[in-house]
Coordinates of C-alpha atoms in Angstrom, one line a residue:
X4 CA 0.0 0.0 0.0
X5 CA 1.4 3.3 -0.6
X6 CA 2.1 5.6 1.9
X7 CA 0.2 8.5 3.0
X8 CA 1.8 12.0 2.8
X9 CA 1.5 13.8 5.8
X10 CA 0.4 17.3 5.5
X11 CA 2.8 20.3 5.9
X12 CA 1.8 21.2 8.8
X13 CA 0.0 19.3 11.5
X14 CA -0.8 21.2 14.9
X15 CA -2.2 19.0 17.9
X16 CA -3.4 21.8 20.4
X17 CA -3.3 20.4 24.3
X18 CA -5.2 21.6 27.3
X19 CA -3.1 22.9 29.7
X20 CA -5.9 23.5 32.4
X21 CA -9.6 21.6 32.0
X22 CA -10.7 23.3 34.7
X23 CA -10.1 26.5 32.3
X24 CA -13.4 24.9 29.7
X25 CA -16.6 24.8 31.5
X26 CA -19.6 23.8 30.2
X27 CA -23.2 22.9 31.2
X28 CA -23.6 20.1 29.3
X29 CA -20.4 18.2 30.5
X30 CA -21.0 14.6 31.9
X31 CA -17.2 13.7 32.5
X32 CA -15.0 13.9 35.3
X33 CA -11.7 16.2 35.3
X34 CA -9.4 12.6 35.6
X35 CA -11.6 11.0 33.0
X36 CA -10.8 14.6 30.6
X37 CA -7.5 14.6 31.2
X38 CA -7.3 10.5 30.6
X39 CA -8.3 11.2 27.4
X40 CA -7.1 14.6 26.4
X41 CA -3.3 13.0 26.9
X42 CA -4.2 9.0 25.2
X43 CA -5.7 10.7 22.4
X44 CA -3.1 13.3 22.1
X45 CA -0.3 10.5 22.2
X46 CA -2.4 8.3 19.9
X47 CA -3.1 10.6 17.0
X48 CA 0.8 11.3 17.2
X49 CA 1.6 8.2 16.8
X50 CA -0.8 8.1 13.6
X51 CA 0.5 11.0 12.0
X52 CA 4.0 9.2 12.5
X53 CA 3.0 5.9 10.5
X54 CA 2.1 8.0 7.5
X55 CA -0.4 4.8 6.6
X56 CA -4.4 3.9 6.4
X57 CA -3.3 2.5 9.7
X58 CA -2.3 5.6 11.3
X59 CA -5.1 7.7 9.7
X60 CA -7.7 5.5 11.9
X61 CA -5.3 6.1 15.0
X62 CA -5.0 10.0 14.1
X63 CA -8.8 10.2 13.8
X64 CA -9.7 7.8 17.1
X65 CA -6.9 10.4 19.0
X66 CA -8.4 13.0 17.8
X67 CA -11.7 12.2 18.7
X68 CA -10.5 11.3 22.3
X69 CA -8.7 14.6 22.6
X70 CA -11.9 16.7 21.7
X71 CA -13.5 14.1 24.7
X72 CA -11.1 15.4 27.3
X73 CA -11.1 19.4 26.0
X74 CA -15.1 19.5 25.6
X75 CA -15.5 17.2 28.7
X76 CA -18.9 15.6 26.4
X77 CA -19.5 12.0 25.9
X78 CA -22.5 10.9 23.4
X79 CA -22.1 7.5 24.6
X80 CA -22.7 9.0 28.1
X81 CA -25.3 11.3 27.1
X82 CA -27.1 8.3 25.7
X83 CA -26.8 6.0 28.3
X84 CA -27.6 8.9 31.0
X85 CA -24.2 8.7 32.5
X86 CA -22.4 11.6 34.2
X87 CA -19.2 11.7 35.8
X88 CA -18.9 15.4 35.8
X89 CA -19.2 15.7 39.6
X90 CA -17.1 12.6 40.9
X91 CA -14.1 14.1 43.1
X92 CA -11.5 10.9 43.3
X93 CA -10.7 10.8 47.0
X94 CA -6.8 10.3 45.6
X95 CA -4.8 12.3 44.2
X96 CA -4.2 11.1 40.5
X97 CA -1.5 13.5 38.9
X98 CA 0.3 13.3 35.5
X99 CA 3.9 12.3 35.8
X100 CA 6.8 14.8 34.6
X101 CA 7.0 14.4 31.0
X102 CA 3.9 12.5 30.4
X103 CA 5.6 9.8 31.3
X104 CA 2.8 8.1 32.7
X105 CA 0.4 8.5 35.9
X106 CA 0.7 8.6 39.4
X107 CA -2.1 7.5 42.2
X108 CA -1.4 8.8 45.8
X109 CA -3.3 7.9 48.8
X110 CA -2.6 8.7 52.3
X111 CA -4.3 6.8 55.4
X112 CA -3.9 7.0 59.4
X113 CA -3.0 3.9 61.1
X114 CA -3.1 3.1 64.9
X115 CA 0.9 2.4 65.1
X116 CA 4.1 4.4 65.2
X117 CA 6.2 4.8 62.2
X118 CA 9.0 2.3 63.1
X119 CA 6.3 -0.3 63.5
X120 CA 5.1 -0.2 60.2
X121 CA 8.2 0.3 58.0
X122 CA 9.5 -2.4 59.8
X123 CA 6.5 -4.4 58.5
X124 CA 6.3 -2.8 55.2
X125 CA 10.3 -3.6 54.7
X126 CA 9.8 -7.3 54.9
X127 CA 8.8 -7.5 51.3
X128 CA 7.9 -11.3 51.8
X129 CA 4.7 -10.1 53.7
X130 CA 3.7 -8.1 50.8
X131 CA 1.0 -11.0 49.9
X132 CA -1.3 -10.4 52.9
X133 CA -2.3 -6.6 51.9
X134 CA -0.9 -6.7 48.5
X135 CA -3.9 -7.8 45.9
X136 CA -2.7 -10.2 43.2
X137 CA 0.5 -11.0 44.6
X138 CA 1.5 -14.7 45.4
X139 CA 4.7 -14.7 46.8
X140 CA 7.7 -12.3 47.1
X141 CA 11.6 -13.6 47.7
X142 CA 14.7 -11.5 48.6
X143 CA 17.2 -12.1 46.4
X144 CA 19.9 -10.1 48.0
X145 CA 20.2 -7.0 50.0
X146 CA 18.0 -4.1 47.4
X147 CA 16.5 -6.7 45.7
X148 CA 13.3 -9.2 45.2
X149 CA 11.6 -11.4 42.9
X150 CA 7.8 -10.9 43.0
X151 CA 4.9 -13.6 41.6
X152 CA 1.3 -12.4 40.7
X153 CA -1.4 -14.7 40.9
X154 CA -1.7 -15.1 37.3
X155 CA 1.8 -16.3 36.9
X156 CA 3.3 -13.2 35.8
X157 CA 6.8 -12.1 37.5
X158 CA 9.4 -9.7 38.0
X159 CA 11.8 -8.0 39.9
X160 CA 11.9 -5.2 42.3
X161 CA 15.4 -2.9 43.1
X162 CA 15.1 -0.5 46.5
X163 CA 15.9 3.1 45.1
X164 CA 15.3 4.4 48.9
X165 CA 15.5 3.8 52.0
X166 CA 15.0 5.6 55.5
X167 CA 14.2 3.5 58.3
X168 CA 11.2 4.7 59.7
X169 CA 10.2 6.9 57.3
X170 CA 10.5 5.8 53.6
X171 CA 10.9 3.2 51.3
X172 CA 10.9 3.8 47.4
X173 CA 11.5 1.0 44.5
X174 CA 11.3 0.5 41.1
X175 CA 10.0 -2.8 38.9
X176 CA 12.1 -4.3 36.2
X177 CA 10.3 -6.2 33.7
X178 CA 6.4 -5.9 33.5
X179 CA 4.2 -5.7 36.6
X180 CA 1.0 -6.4 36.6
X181 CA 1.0 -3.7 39.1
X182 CA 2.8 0.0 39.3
X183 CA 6.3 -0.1 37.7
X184 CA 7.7 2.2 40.6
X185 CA 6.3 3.3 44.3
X186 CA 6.7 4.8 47.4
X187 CA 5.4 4.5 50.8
X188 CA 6.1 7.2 53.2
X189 CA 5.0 7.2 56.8
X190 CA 4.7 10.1 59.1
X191 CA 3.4 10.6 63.0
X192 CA 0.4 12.8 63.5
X193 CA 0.8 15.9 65.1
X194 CA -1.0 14.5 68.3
X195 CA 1.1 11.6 68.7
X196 CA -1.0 8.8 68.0
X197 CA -0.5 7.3 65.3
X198 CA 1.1 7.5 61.7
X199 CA -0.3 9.0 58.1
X200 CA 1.3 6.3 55.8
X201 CA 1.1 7.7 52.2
X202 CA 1.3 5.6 49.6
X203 CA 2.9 6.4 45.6
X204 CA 2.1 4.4 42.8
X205 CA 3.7 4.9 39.8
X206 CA 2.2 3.5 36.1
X207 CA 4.6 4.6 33.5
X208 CA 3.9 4.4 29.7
X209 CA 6.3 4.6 27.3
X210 CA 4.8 3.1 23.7
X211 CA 1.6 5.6 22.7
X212 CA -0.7 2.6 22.3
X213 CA 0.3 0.8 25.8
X214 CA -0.3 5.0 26.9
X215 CA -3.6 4.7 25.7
X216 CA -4.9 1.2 26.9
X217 CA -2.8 1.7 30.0
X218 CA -4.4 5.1 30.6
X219 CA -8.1 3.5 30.5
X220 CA -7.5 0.6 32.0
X221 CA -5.4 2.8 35.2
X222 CA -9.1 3.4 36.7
X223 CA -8.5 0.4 38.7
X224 CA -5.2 1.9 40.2
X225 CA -6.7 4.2 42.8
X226 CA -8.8 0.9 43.7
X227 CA -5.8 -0.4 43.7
X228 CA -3.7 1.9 46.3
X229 CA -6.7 1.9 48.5
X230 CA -6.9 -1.1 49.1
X231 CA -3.5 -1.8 49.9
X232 CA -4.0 0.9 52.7
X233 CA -7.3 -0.6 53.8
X234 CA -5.6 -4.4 54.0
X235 CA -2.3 -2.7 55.6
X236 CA -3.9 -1.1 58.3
X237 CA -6.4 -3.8 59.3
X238 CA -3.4 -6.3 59.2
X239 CA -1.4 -3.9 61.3
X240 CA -4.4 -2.8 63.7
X241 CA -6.7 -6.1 64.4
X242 CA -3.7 -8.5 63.2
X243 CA -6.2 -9.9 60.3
X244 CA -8.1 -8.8 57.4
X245 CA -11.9 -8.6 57.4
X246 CA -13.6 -11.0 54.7
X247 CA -16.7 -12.3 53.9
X248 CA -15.3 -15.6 52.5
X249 CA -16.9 -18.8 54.0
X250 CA -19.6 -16.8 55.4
X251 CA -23.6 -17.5 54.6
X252 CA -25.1 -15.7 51.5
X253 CA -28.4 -16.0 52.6
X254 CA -29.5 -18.2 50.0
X255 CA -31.4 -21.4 50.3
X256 CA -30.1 -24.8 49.3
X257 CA -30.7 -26.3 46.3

């Protein structure tokens, strides 16, 4: 197939600042807008690039997801009576220098000093029992670990920092099925009585369309770090984690 010539000039306008648009008639949330203002902004580039019938259908979809995030309208919404204009994410989900990717942070109090729970938190081999999805974690030497999700996938770990009772940082070599970097940062209340542990996951994107599907599929990441926080602190307050496994549904016998 021959080629497609690009045009002279091709100029991709960004939002700098959604909150700058307003309109009545929005139905999605600032994230959501700026989810797709930055996929659709890396996809079209990446069409423009191929100079194919490929990349024209990837310039056109990015272009369509880019006027999504700077309008802040969705006709699919609109038509299924959705609106997501008014959600406030209780995290803080921020755009990482460079549009390298996205980062979730969450912050949660916990009943226990700081010492107590990096010390916890440093031995990466508990990571399973308030980690979701992973199966087992192994040092292999004194910055290092070799991690196992529950679907088999695996990959290592390197310490990038660490201050005993106050921080640990790391980064993930390979392909995570969860952040590629974090950072968990614990700090004592003002009155004493117990410790804000913060938690910083990073989920970077490098190729535009792993950007894009990793950018949609990222929802579950705030889920993600809150939960981690949830299971941490009930495993480090009651010794256990609250579940509803085993227990009665309610339903009859068949």
């Amino acid at each position: 197939m021959a080629s497609i010539q690009s045009p002279r000039k091709i100029r991709l306008t960004t939002v700098n600042n959604l909150d700058q648009i307003t309109s009545s008639s929005t139905n999605i949330g600032k994230t959501e807008r700026w989810i797709s203002a930055i996929s659709g902004g890396a996809l079209a580039s990446y069409g423009i690039v191929r100079r194919d019938w490929l990349g024209v259908g990837l310039a056109l979809i990015g272009g369509g997801l880019l006027l999504r995030g700077a309008n802040g309208r969705s006709m699919l919404y609109k038509a299924l009576n959705i609106n997501t204009g008014g959600q406030q994410l209780s995290a803080n989900v921020t755009i990482i220098p460079g549009n390298k990717g996205i980062r979730i942070s969450r912050s949660r109090t916990i009943n226990k000093s700081a010492q107590d729970l990096y010390a916890f938190w440093h031995n990466f081999e508990m990571a399973p029992l308030y980690m979701p999805g992973i199966k087992a974690v192994n040092a292999t030497g004194e910055r290092t670990t070799h991690w196992v999700a529950s679907g088999g996938n695996e990959w290592n770990a390197e310490l990038l920092a660490d201050k005993p009772g106050q921080l640990i940082a790391w980064h993930a070599h390979g392909k995570p099925t969860t952040a590629n970097a974090g950072k968990v940062i614990f700090q004592p209340t003002i009155e004493g009585r117990g410790t804000v542990v913060t938690l910083e996951l990073d989920f970077f994107q490098t190729d535009p369309l792993h950007k894009v599907v990793s950018h949609f599929t990222s929802s579950g990441a705030e889920y993600e770090a809150a939960e981690i926080l949830r299971r941490f602190k009930d495993l480090m307050e009651a010794g256990e984690i609250p579940t509803i496994k085993g227990q009665p549904t309610g339903q009859g016998r068949k």
